[in-house]
Amino acid sequence: MPPDSRSIYNVNVGVLGHVDSGKTSLVAALSQRLSTAALDKHPQSKQRGITLDLGFSSLSVPTPPHLQGLGCAEVQFTLVDCPGHASLIRTILGGAHIIDMMLLVVDVTKGIQAQTAECLVVGEIAIQHMVVVLNKVDLLPAESRGKLVSKARKRLAQTFAATKFAGCPMLAVSSLPGEGEEAVEEQLAYFNSIVNQLLLLVPPEPRSVEGSFLFAIDHCFAIKGQGTVLTGTVLKGKASVNDTIELAGLRLKKKIKSMQMFKQPVQQCQQGDRAGICVTQLDPDALERGLACAPGSLPSFSAAVAAVEKVRFYAAPIHSKAKLHITVGHTTVMAETQFFGLPHGSKAAEPDQAAALQAAGQRVERLAQAGSGEAFDLSQDYLHQDQLHGLEGRPCAEASSREAGAAPSSSPQQRLHFGPQWALLRFEQPVTAPQDTLVIGSRFDGDASGASCRQAFYGRLVHLLDTGDPQQLQQLRIFKLKQRRGIVERISPDKQSAVCRGMFKKDTDISLFSNLKVECCGGQTGTIEGAFGKAGKFKVAFPNGLKGAADKMQEITLKFKRFMHDPDKHHMVQ
């Protein structure tokens, strides 16, 4: 009799590492059961000896005592063999959202290589737990093997110390067996150590099955006389045979005819399970990857707001209006970015550096976990940022210096704040995904074989938009802080008004600035009354009087907000 679906608790383990580090050999040695997409079935993979797509296989072990609370007889590890070649990083990013923990495979004879580092970045963004496998120890001289492995561990520990994986377990193995009974026993001990370490990382509480069904499809094929099988991972909720599901990208509804988990028929699948779902009357060529969901539960959108953080290994600046490759689930599309954050003075942007840095660290951890994001507040005013800042903080004010009469800050040390940041993403084509989905922004237009990190930022979708509806964009209260400076040219005898110049050009319509407040360097405030002549001069009223002589040429400053999505481009707010 096949095991009941709930007698097995599934854990998805991503196997990542540099090309030719031995990932696929390790997975082949560990696996007991292979799925339809396992172990380099792609013809080019066999010819070239590298993995070109995600491969899935599994192994099962009896549930240990510390995991009895899961209520399952066995723990199944689904091994997701990820490609290691630099040009295939999109495939890894597409698979990251289905992975619970990762095995980072390192060739012990070479150490950290370019794609090892890139996989480490993906792990920091999307995965909570990591085990490092030092592979190919059989290539080290037997007489100095222990010493060389110890050195490799120390070097890697120094690398991981600056990441969230500091102190992670590191196991030395050889995925290819040697000759003789002793070598086979040694390899068995290697694999037992990996499995035991993975078991220690499995959370002891069962997964939640709440929420609408969501299924990430990674493979699609036809079975003659049966229908089309969609293989993938349940991201949320549960589904049973005879339930109706929707293929989100195609907007087709299909009834589940049957269901399997690693060739064993089951009646139900739930969050975390790796399953094959059979439906009828579907052309497998119409859908290779995508999402299946409960009917009507998944939105499509052309723009979105994401709570984001800069990847700290990304060295180049990331400017607003830049176009990046945005990975949302299995989909990667181009999008234009606009970054913004809380203005200085907001509670979450207070300049207490110690507390702010601690809050920023907690925010970074939350972004890596689904369901932990905060609601986006449409009533809040947000400050436009010319670029995305990292944990080094960002200026308290980003006043535009492009306005006439504006001058750069003379402060020798500009204050910083560490509040949250967001990105408005305008996609070049519609995207279908749930809110709270992990997003990763990358630059794939650079040299794939280079050593520099290509992942620029990551975050979670917090608000979905339709760019075809201008009112939705107008709800985003993102402003630029503008500043103009001028000088007092002449003060009236009663010092209740003054004629000023230097703030506006000759052809500026000064009536647009009427009733806006200005401030003198002495702290006195006045109100712009209107133009004085036609040379760009203007009159300012000072109800409380203006101190100082006219020949001192006092400087006056006009500060205001201009909301970027306001249809009235002349609207200014103070």
Coordinates of C-alpha atoms in Angstrom, one line a residue:
M1 CA 0.0 0.0 0.0
P2 CA 1.3 3.5 -0.8
P3 CA 1.9 5.7 2.2
D4 CA -0.8 8.2 3.2
S5 CA 0.1 11.7 2.1
R6 CA 0.2 12.9 5.7
S7 CA 2.5 10.1 6.9
I8 CA 5.3 12.0 5.3
Y9 CA 6.5 15.5 6.2
N10 CA 8.3 17.1 3.3
V11 CA 11.2 19.5 3.5
N12 CA 12.7 21.2 0.4
V13 CA 16.5 21.4 0.4
G14 CA 18.2 23.5 -2.2
V15 CA 21.6 22.1 -3.4
L16 CA 23.6 25.1 -4.6
G17 CA 27.2 25.8 -5.5
H18 CA 29.7 26.6 -8.2
V19 CA 29.6 24.8 -11.5
D20 CA 31.3 21.4 -11.3
S21 CA 31.5 21.4 -7.5
G22 CA 29.8 18.0 -7.5
K23 CA 26.2 19.0 -6.6
T24 CA 24.5 16.6 -9.0
S25 CA 26.7 13.7 -8.0
L26 CA 26.0 14.4 -4.3
V27 CA 22.2 14.5 -5.0
A28 CA 22.4 11.3 -7.0
A29 CA 24.2 9.5 -4.1
L30 CA 21.7 10.8 -1.5
S31 CA 18.5 10.2 -3.5
Q32 CA 16.2 7.3 -3.0
R33 CA 13.5 8.4 -5.4
L34 CA 13.7 10.5 -8.5
S35 CA 11.0 12.9 -9.8
T36 CA 10.2 13.5 -13.5
A37 CA 12.6 16.5 -13.4
A38 CA 15.6 14.9 -11.6
L39 CA 19.3 14.7 -12.2
D40 CA 20.1 16.5 -15.4
K41 CA 17.6 15.0 -17.9
H42 CA 18.2 18.0 -20.1
P43 CA 20.2 16.7 -23.1
Q44 CA 22.7 19.5 -23.0
S45 CA 23.3 18.8 -19.3
K46 CA 24.5 15.3 -20.2
Q47 CA 26.7 16.5 -23.0
R48 CA 28.2 19.4 -21.0
G49 CA 28.3 17.9 -17.5
I50 CA 26.5 20.8 -15.9
T51 CA 23.0 21.3 -14.5
L52 CA 20.8 23.5 -16.8
D53 CA 17.6 23.4 -14.8
L54 CA 16.2 22.6 -11.4
G55 CA 16.3 18.9 -10.7
F56 CA 14.1 17.2 -8.0
S57 CA 14.7 14.0 -6.2
S58 CA 14.1 12.8 -2.6
L59 CA 15.1 10.7 0.3
S60 CA 13.1 9.7 3.4
V61 CA 14.1 8.8 6.9
P62 CA 12.1 7.8 10.0
T63 CA 10.9 10.8 12.0
P64 CA 13.4 11.2 14.9
P65 CA 12.2 11.7 18.5
H66 CA 12.6 15.5 18.5
L67 CA 10.3 15.9 15.5
Q68 CA 7.5 13.6 16.8
G69 CA 5.3 16.7 17.1
L70 CA 5.0 16.8 13.3
G71 CA 2.7 13.8 13.5
C72 CA 4.3 12.0 10.6
A73 CA 6.1 8.7 10.3
E74 CA 8.7 9.9 7.9
V75 CA 10.6 13.1 7.1
Q76 CA 11.2 13.4 3.3
F77 CA 13.9 15.7 2.0
T78 CA 13.2 16.9 -1.5
L79 CA 16.6 17.8 -3.0
V80 CA 16.4 20.7 -5.4
D81 CA 19.5 20.5 -7.6
C82 CA 20.2 24.1 -8.7
P83 CA 22.5 24.9 -11.7
G84 CA 25.8 26.4 -10.8
H85 CA 26.7 28.2 -14.0
A86 CA 26.7 32.0 -13.8
S87 CA 24.4 32.4 -16.8
L88 CA 21.8 30.2 -15.2
I89 CA 21.4 32.3 -11.9
R90 CA 17.9 33.3 -13.0
T91 CA 16.9 29.6 -12.6
I92 CA 18.3 29.6 -9.1
L93 CA 16.4 32.8 -8.2
G94 CA 13.2 31.3 -9.6
G95 CA 13.6 28.3 -7.4
A96 CA 14.6 30.1 -4.2
H97 CA 11.1 30.7 -3.1
I98 CA 10.3 27.0 -2.7
I99 CA 13.4 26.1 -0.7
D100 CA 13.3 25.6 3.1
M101 CA 17.0 25.2 3.7
M102 CA 20.1 24.8 1.6
L103 CA 23.2 22.7 1.1
L104 CA 26.0 24.9 -0.2
V105 CA 28.4 22.5 -2.0
V106 CA 32.0 23.7 -2.0
D107 CA 34.9 22.0 -3.9
V108 CA 37.3 21.6 -1.0
T109 CA 40.3 21.8 -3.4
K110 CA 39.1 25.3 -4.7
G111 CA 37.1 27.0 -1.9
I112 CA 34.8 29.9 -2.5
Q113 CA 34.4 30.6 -6.3
A114 CA 32.4 33.2 -8.1
Q115 CA 29.1 31.3 -8.3
T116 CA 29.5 30.0 -4.7
A117 CA 29.4 33.6 -3.6
E118 CA 26.4 34.4 -5.7
C119 CA 24.6 31.4 -4.3
L120 CA 25.5 32.6 -0.8
V121 CA 23.8 35.9 -1.6
V122 CA 20.7 34.1 -2.8
G123 CA 20.7 32.2 0.5
E124 CA 21.0 35.3 2.6
I125 CA 18.0 36.8 0.7
A126 CA 15.6 33.9 0.7
I127 CA 16.7 31.0 2.9
Q128 CA 16.9 30.7 6.7
H129 CA 19.2 27.7 7.2
M130 CA 22.4 26.5 5.5
V131 CA 24.7 23.4 5.8
V132 CA 28.0 23.6 4.0
V133 CA 29.3 20.5 2.3
L134 CA 33.0 20.4 1.6
N135 CA 33.0 18.0 -1.3
K136 CA 35.7 16.0 -3.1
V137 CA 37.8 15.3 0.0
D138 CA 38.9 12.1 -1.8
L139 CA 41.1 14.4 -4.0
L140 CA 43.1 15.5 -1.1
P141 CA 46.3 13.6 -0.1
A142 CA 45.3 11.0 2.5
E143 CA 48.3 11.8 4.8
S144 CA 47.4 15.5 5.0
R145 CA 43.6 15.3 4.4
G146 CA 42.5 16.2 8.0
K147 CA 44.8 19.2 8.2
L148 CA 43.7 20.6 4.8
V149 CA 40.0 20.1 5.6
S150 CA 40.6 22.0 8.9
K151 CA 42.2 24.9 7.0
A152 CA 39.3 25.0 4.6
R153 CA 36.8 25.1 7.4
K154 CA 38.6 28.1 9.0
R155 CA 38.8 30.0 5.8
L156 CA 35.1 29.4 5.1
A157 CA 34.2 30.3 8.7
Q158 CA 35.8 33.7 8.2
T159 CA 33.8 34.2 5.0
F160 CA 30.5 33.3 6.7
A161 CA 31.2 35.4 9.8
A162 CA 29.9 38.5 8.0
T163 CA 26.7 36.8 6.9
K164 CA 23.6 35.5 8.7
F165 CA 25.0 32.0 8.4
A166 CA 27.9 32.6 10.8
G167 CA 28.6 29.4 12.7
C168 CA 26.8 27.2 10.2
P169 CA 27.7 23.5 10.2
M170 CA 30.3 22.3 7.7
L171 CA 30.6 18.7 6.7
A172 CA 33.5 17.1 4.7
V173 CA 32.3 14.4 2.3
S174 CA 33.1 12.7 -1.0
S175 CA 30.1 12.2 -3.3
L176 CA 31.9 9.6 -5.4
P177 CA 32.5 6.3 -3.6
G178 CA 36.0 4.7 -3.6
E179 CA 36.8 1.1 -4.1
G180 CA 36.3 -1.6 -1.4
E181 CA 34.0 -2.2 1.5
E182 CA 35.7 0.4 3.8
A183 CA 35.3 3.2 1.2
V184 CA 31.6 2.4 0.9
E185 CA 31.1 2.5 4.7
E186 CA 33.0 5.8 4.8
Q187 CA 30.7 7.3 2.2
L188 CA 27.6 6.0 4.0
A189 CA 28.9 7.8 7.2
Y190 CA 29.3 11.0 5.1
F191 CA 25.7 10.9 3.9
N192 CA 24.4 10.0 7.4
S193 CA 26.1 13.1 8.8
I194 CA 24.4 15.3 6.2
V195 CA 20.9 13.8 6.8
N196 CA 21.4 14.1 10.6
Q197 CA 22.4 17.7 10.3
L198 CA 19.4 18.5 8.1
L199 CA 17.1 16.8 10.6
L200 CA 18.4 19.2 13.3
L201 CA 17.3 22.2 11.2
V202 CA 13.7 21.0 10.6
P203 CA 11.3 23.1 12.7
P204 CA 9.5 20.9 15.2
E205 CA 6.1 22.6 14.6
P206 CA 3.8 21.5 11.7
R207 CA 3.3 23.9 8.8
S208 CA 0.1 26.0 8.6
V209 CA -2.4 25.0 5.9
E210 CA -4.4 28.2 6.3
G211 CA -4.9 30.4 3.3
S212 CA -5.9 29.9 -0.3
F213 CA -4.1 27.2 -2.3
L214 CA -1.0 28.3 -4.2
F215 CA 1.2 25.9 -6.2
A216 CA 4.5 26.8 -7.9
I217 CA 4.7 24.8 -11.2
D218 CA 8.2 24.0 -12.4
H219 CA 7.5 21.2 -14.9
C220 CA 4.7 20.2 -17.2
F221 CA 4.2 17.1 -19.3
A222 CA 1.5 14.9 -20.8
I223 CA 0.7 11.2 -20.1
K224 CA -1.3 9.5 -22.9
G225 CA -4.7 8.5 -21.8
Q226 CA -4.5 10.4 -18.4
G227 CA -4.0 14.1 -19.0
T228 CA -1.3 16.7 -18.3
V229 CA 0.7 16.6 -15.1
L230 CA 1.8 19.8 -13.4
T231 CA 4.7 19.1 -11.0
G232 CA 5.7 21.7 -8.4
T233 CA 5.7 22.7 -4.7
V234 CA 2.7 23.8 -2.6
L235 CA 3.5 27.3 -1.3
K236 CA 0.3 27.9 0.7
G237 CA -2.9 26.2 1.7
K238 CA -4.0 22.7 0.5
A239 CA -5.8 21.0 -2.3
S240 CA -7.5 17.7 -2.9
V241 CA -8.5 15.5 -5.8
N242 CA -11.6 16.8 -7.5
D243 CA -10.9 20.4 -6.4
T244 CA -10.9 23.1 -9.0
I245 CA -7.7 25.1 -9.5
E246 CA -6.9 28.1 -11.7
L247 CA -3.8 28.3 -13.9
A248 CA -3.0 31.9 -13.1
G249 CA -1.0 32.8 -16.2
L250 CA -3.5 31.3 -18.6
R251 CA -6.6 32.2 -16.6
L252 CA -7.9 28.6 -17.1
K253 CA -9.8 26.6 -14.5
K254 CA -9.2 22.9 -14.3
K255 CA -10.4 20.1 -12.0
I256 CA -7.8 18.0 -10.3
K257 CA -8.2 14.5 -11.7
S258 CA -5.5 12.7 -9.6
M259 CA -2.4 13.5 -7.6
Q260 CA 1.0 11.9 -6.8
M261 CA 4.0 12.5 -4.6
F262 CA 7.1 10.9 -6.0
K263 CA 5.0 8.3 -8.0
Q264 CA 2.8 7.5 -5.0
P265 CA -0.9 8.3 -5.4
V266 CA -2.3 10.6 -2.7
Q267 CA -5.6 12.4 -2.2
Q268 CA -4.3 15.7 -0.9
C269 CA -1.3 18.0 -0.9
Q270 CA -0.6 20.9 1.4
Q271 CA 2.0 23.6 2.1
G272 CA 5.6 22.4 1.7
D273 CA 4.6 19.3 -0.3
R274 CA 6.3 18.4 -3.6
A275 CA 3.5 16.9 -5.8
G276 CA 2.3 16.1 -9.3
I277 CA -1.2 17.3 -10.2
C278 CA -3.0 15.7 -13.1
V279 CA -5.6 17.7 -15.1
T280 CA -7.3 17.1 -18.4
Q281 CA -7.6 19.0 -21.7
L282 CA -4.4 21.1 -21.2
D283 CA -1.6 21.5 -23.8
P284 CA 1.6 21.0 -21.8
D285 CA 3.4 23.3 -24.2
A286 CA 1.2 26.1 -23.1
L287 CA 2.6 26.1 -19.6
E288 CA 6.2 25.2 -18.5
R289 CA 6.4 27.3 -15.3
G290 CA 3.9 29.4 -13.4
L291 CA 1.4 29.3 -10.6
A292 CA -1.8 27.3 -9.9
C293 CA -4.1 28.6 -7.3
A294 CA -7.6 28.6 -5.8
P295 CA -9.9 30.3 -8.4
G296 CA -9.8 34.1 -8.3
S297 CA -7.2 34.2 -5.5
L298 CA -4.2 35.5 -7.4
P299 CA -4.0 39.1 -8.8
S300 CA -2.2 40.3 -11.9
F301 CA -0.6 43.8 -11.8
S302 CA 1.6 46.1 -13.9
A303 CA 3.2 47.9 -11.0
A304 CA 3.8 47.3 -7.3
V305 CA 5.3 48.8 -4.2
A306 CA 7.9 46.6 -2.5
A307 CA 9.6 47.0 0.9
V308 CA 13.3 46.6 -0.1
E309 CA 16.8 46.5 1.2
K310 CA 20.1 46.8 -0.8
V311 CA 22.2 43.6 -1.1
R312 CA 25.3 44.6 0.9
F313 CA 27.6 42.8 -1.5
Y314 CA 26.4 44.9 -4.4
A315 CA 29.0 47.7 -4.9
A316 CA 27.4 49.9 -7.6
P317 CA 24.8 52.6 -6.8
I318 CA 21.2 51.8 -7.7
H319 CA 19.5 54.9 -9.0
S320 CA 15.8 55.7 -9.3
K321 CA 14.6 55.3 -12.9
A322 CA 17.1 52.5 -13.4
K323 CA 15.7 49.4 -15.2
L324 CA 16.6 46.1 -13.5
H325 CA 15.6 42.4 -13.9
I326 CA 13.0 41.7 -11.2
T327 CA 12.5 38.1 -10.2
V328 CA 9.0 37.3 -8.8
G329 CA 8.7 33.6 -8.2
H330 CA 9.6 31.7 -11.4
T331 CA 9.2 34.9 -13.5
T332 CA 11.9 37.5 -14.3
V333 CA 10.8 40.7 -16.0
M334 CA 12.3 44.1 -16.5
A335 CA 11.0 47.0 -14.4
E336 CA 11.7 50.6 -13.8
T337 CA 12.5 51.5 -10.2
Q338 CA 11.7 54.5 -8.0
F339 CA 13.0 54.4 -4.5
F340 CA 11.5 56.3 -1.5
G341 CA 11.6 56.2 2.3
L342 CA 10.3 57.9 5.4
P343 CA 11.2 61.6 5.7
H344 CA 13.4 62.7 8.6
G345 CA 11.3 63.3 11.7
S346 CA 9.2 60.2 11.3
K347 CA 9.3 57.9 14.3
A348 CA 10.9 55.0 12.3
A349 CA 13.5 57.4 10.9
E350 CA 14.9 58.8 14.2
P351 CA 18.6 59.3 14.1
D352 CA 19.4 57.3 17.3
Q353 CA 22.0 55.3 15.5
A354 CA 22.2 52.3 17.8
A355 CA 18.5 51.7 18.0
A356 CA 18.1 52.5 14.3
L357 CA 20.7 50.0 13.2
Q358 CA 19.1 47.3 15.4
A359 CA 15.7 48.0 13.9
A360 CA 17.2 47.9 10.4
G361 CA 18.7 44.5 11.2
Q362 CA 15.4 43.2 12.3
R363 CA 13.8 44.5 9.2
V364 CA 16.3 42.7 7.0
E365 CA 15.5 39.4 8.8
R366 CA 11.7 40.0 8.3
L367 CA 12.0 40.6 4.6
A368 CA 13.4 37.0 4.2
Q369 CA 10.3 35.5 5.8
A370 CA 6.9 35.3 4.1
G371 CA 4.0 36.7 6.0
S372 CA 6.1 39.0 8.1
G373 CA 5.7 42.2 6.2
E374 CA 3.9 45.3 7.5
A375 CA 0.9 46.9 5.7
F376 CA 1.8 49.8 3.4
D377 CA 0.3 53.1 4.7
L378 CA -1.2 55.1 1.8
S379 CA -1.9 58.0 4.2
Q380 CA 1.8 58.5 4.9
D381 CA 4.0 61.1 3.1
Y382 CA 7.2 59.5 1.6
L383 CA 10.4 61.2 0.5
H384 CA 11.7 60.4 -3.0
Q385 CA 15.3 59.0 -3.0
D386 CA 17.7 59.5 -5.9
Q387 CA 19.1 56.0 -5.0
L388 CA 18.6 53.0 -2.7
H389 CA 20.8 53.2 0.3
G390 CA 22.3 50.3 2.3
L391 CA 22.8 49.8 6.0
E392 CA 25.2 52.8 6.0
G393 CA 22.1 55.0 6.3
R394 CA 21.0 57.8 4.1
P395 CA 20.8 61.6 4.3
C396 CA 18.0 63.1 6.5
A397 CA 17.0 65.3 3.6
E398 CA 17.5 64.9 -0.1
A399 CA 16.6 68.4 -1.3
S400 CA 16.9 69.0 -5.0
S401 CA 19.8 71.3 -6.0
R402 CA 18.6 71.6 -9.6
E403 CA 16.1 74.4 -8.8
A404 CA 17.2 77.9 -9.6
G405 CA 18.9 79.6 -6.7
A406 CA 19.4 76.3 -4.8
A407 CA 22.6 75.8 -2.9
P408 CA 24.2 72.6 -1.6
S409 CA 24.2 72.0 2.2
S410 CA 27.1 73.6 4.0
S411 CA 26.9 71.1 6.9
P412 CA 30.3 69.4 7.3
Q413 CA 28.7 66.2 8.5
Q414 CA 25.2 65.4 7.2
R415 CA 23.0 63.5 9.6
L416 CA 21.8 60.1 8.6
H417 CA 18.7 58.0 9.4
F418 CA 18.0 54.3 8.9
G419 CA 14.2 54.1 8.3
P420 CA 12.6 51.6 6.0
Q421 CA 12.8 52.0 2.2
W422 CA 10.5 51.1 -0.6
A423 CA 10.6 50.7 -4.4
L424 CA 7.9 51.5 -6.9
L425 CA 8.3 48.9 -9.6
R426 CA 6.8 49.5 -13.0
F427 CA 6.9 46.2 -14.9
E428 CA 7.3 46.1 -18.7
Q429 CA 4.7 43.3 -18.8
P430 CA 2.0 42.3 -16.3
V431 CA 3.0 40.0 -13.5
T432 CA 0.8 37.4 -11.6
A433 CA 1.8 36.8 -8.0
P434 CA 0.4 37.1 -4.5
Q435 CA 1.1 40.1 -2.4
D436 CA 3.9 39.5 0.1
T437 CA 5.9 37.6 -2.6
L438 CA 9.7 37.8 -2.4
V439 CA 11.2 40.0 -5.2
I440 CA 14.9 40.2 -6.2
G441 CA 16.3 43.0 -8.3
S442 CA 19.4 42.0 -10.4
R443 CA 21.5 43.3 -13.2
F444 CA 22.0 40.5 -15.7
D445 CA 23.3 42.8 -18.4
G446 CA 26.9 42.6 -17.0
D447 CA 29.6 40.0 -17.4
A448 CA 28.2 36.7 -16.2
S449 CA 31.7 35.3 -15.6
G450 CA 32.8 38.3 -13.5
A451 CA 33.4 38.2 -9.8
S452 CA 31.0 41.0 -8.9
C453 CA 27.6 40.4 -7.3
R454 CA 24.7 40.9 -9.7
Q455 CA 21.9 40.9 -7.1
A456 CA 21.2 44.5 -6.3
F457 CA 18.2 44.5 -3.9
Y458 CA 15.5 42.3 -2.5
G459 CA 12.2 42.7 -0.7
R460 CA 8.5 41.9 -0.4
L461 CA 5.5 43.1 -2.4
V462 CA 3.4 45.2 -0.1
H463 CA 1.0 47.0 -2.5
L464 CA -0.2 46.1 -6.0
L465 CA -1.0 48.7 -8.7
D466 CA -2.5 49.0 -12.2
T467 CA -0.6 51.6 -14.1
G468 CA -3.6 51.9 -16.4
D469 CA -5.5 53.6 -13.6
P470 CA -3.8 57.0 -12.9
Q471 CA -5.8 57.4 -9.6
Q472 CA -3.9 54.4 -8.1
L473 CA -0.5 56.1 -8.7
Q474 CA -1.9 59.4 -7.3
Q475 CA -2.6 57.6 -4.0
L476 CA 1.2 57.2 -3.5
R477 CA 2.2 60.4 -1.6
I478 CA 5.8 60.4 -2.7
F479 CA 7.3 63.9 -2.7
K480 CA 10.5 65.6 -3.6
L481 CA 11.8 68.2 -1.2
K482 CA 12.5 71.4 -3.1
Q483 CA 14.5 74.4 -2.0
R484 CA 15.1 77.9 -3.5
R485 CA 17.3 80.7 -2.1
G486 CA 17.3 84.4 -2.7
I487 CA 18.4 87.6 -1.0
V488 CA 16.6 90.6 0.5
E489 CA 17.4 93.6 -1.7
R490 CA 15.3 96.3 -0.1
I491 CA 13.3 96.6 3.2
S492 CA 10.3 98.9 3.6
P493 CA 10.7 101.7 6.2
D494 CA 8.2 99.9 8.6
K495 CA 10.2 96.7 8.0
Q496 CA 6.8 94.9 7.4
S497 CA 7.8 93.9 3.8
A498 CA 10.8 93.6 1.5
V499 CA 11.7 93.3 -2.1
C500 CA 13.8 90.2 -2.8
R501 CA 15.6 88.7 -5.8
G502 CA 17.7 85.8 -6.9
M503 CA 15.1 83.1 -6.2
F504 CA 13.3 83.1 -9.5
K505 CA 14.2 83.4 -13.2
K506 CA 12.9 86.3 -15.2
D507 CA 10.2 84.2 -17.0
T508 CA 9.0 82.4 -13.8
D509 CA 5.3 82.8 -13.0
I510 CA 5.7 84.0 -9.4
S511 CA 1.9 83.9 -8.8
L512 CA 2.3 80.1 -8.5
F513 CA 4.4 80.8 -5.3
S514 CA 2.0 83.3 -3.7
N515 CA 1.3 82.7 0.0
L516 CA 4.2 80.3 0.4
K517 CA 6.3 80.9 3.4
V518 CA 10.0 81.9 3.3
E519 CA 12.6 82.0 6.1
C520 CA 15.4 84.4 6.8
C521 CA 18.8 83.3 8.1
G522 CA 17.8 84.9 11.4
G523 CA 14.8 82.7 11.8
Q524 CA 12.1 85.2 10.9
T525 CA 9.4 84.0 8.5
G526 CA 7.5 85.8 5.8
T527 CA 5.0 85.2 3.0
I528 CA 5.5 85.7 -0.7
E529 CA 2.9 88.3 -1.9
G530 CA 3.7 88.3 -5.6
A531 CA 6.0 89.7 -8.3
F532 CA 7.7 93.0 -8.2
G533 CA 8.4 94.2 -11.7
K534 CA 9.3 91.8 -14.5
A535 CA 12.9 90.9 -13.7
G536 CA 12.2 88.0 -11.4
K537 CA 12.0 90.1 -8.2
F538 CA 9.2 89.5 -5.7
K539 CA 7.7 91.0 -2.6
V540 CA 7.6 89.3 0.8
A541 CA 5.4 90.3 3.7
F542 CA 6.9 90.1 7.3
P543 CA 4.0 90.5 9.7
N544 CA 6.3 90.5 12.7
G545 CA 8.8 92.8 11.1
L546 CA 12.2 92.1 9.6
K547 CA 15.3 92.8 11.6
G548 CA 18.6 93.9 10.1
A549 CA 19.7 96.5 7.6
A550 CA 19.1 96.3 3.9
D551 CA 22.8 96.5 3.1
K552 CA 23.3 93.2 4.9
M553 CA 21.6 91.3 2.0
Q554 CA 20.0 88.7 4.2
E555 CA 19.5 85.3 2.6
I556 CA 15.9 83.9 2.4
T557 CA 15.0 80.3 1.8
L558 CA 11.8 78.8 0.3
K559 CA 11.2 75.1 1.1
F560 CA 8.3 73.1 -0.2
K561 CA 7.2 69.6 -1.2
R562 CA 6.2 68.6 -4.7
F563 CA 4.3 65.3 -4.9
M564 CA 5.5 63.3 -7.9
H565 CA 2.2 61.6 -8.8
D566 CA 0.1 64.7 -8.4
P567 CA -1.7 65.5 -11.7
D568 CA -1.3 69.2 -10.9
K569 CA 2.4 69.7 -11.6
H570 CA 2.3 73.2 -10.1
H571 CA 0.9 72.1 -6.7
M572 CA 3.3 72.8 -3.9
V573 CA 2.9 71.9 -0.2
Q574 CA 4.7 73.2 2.8

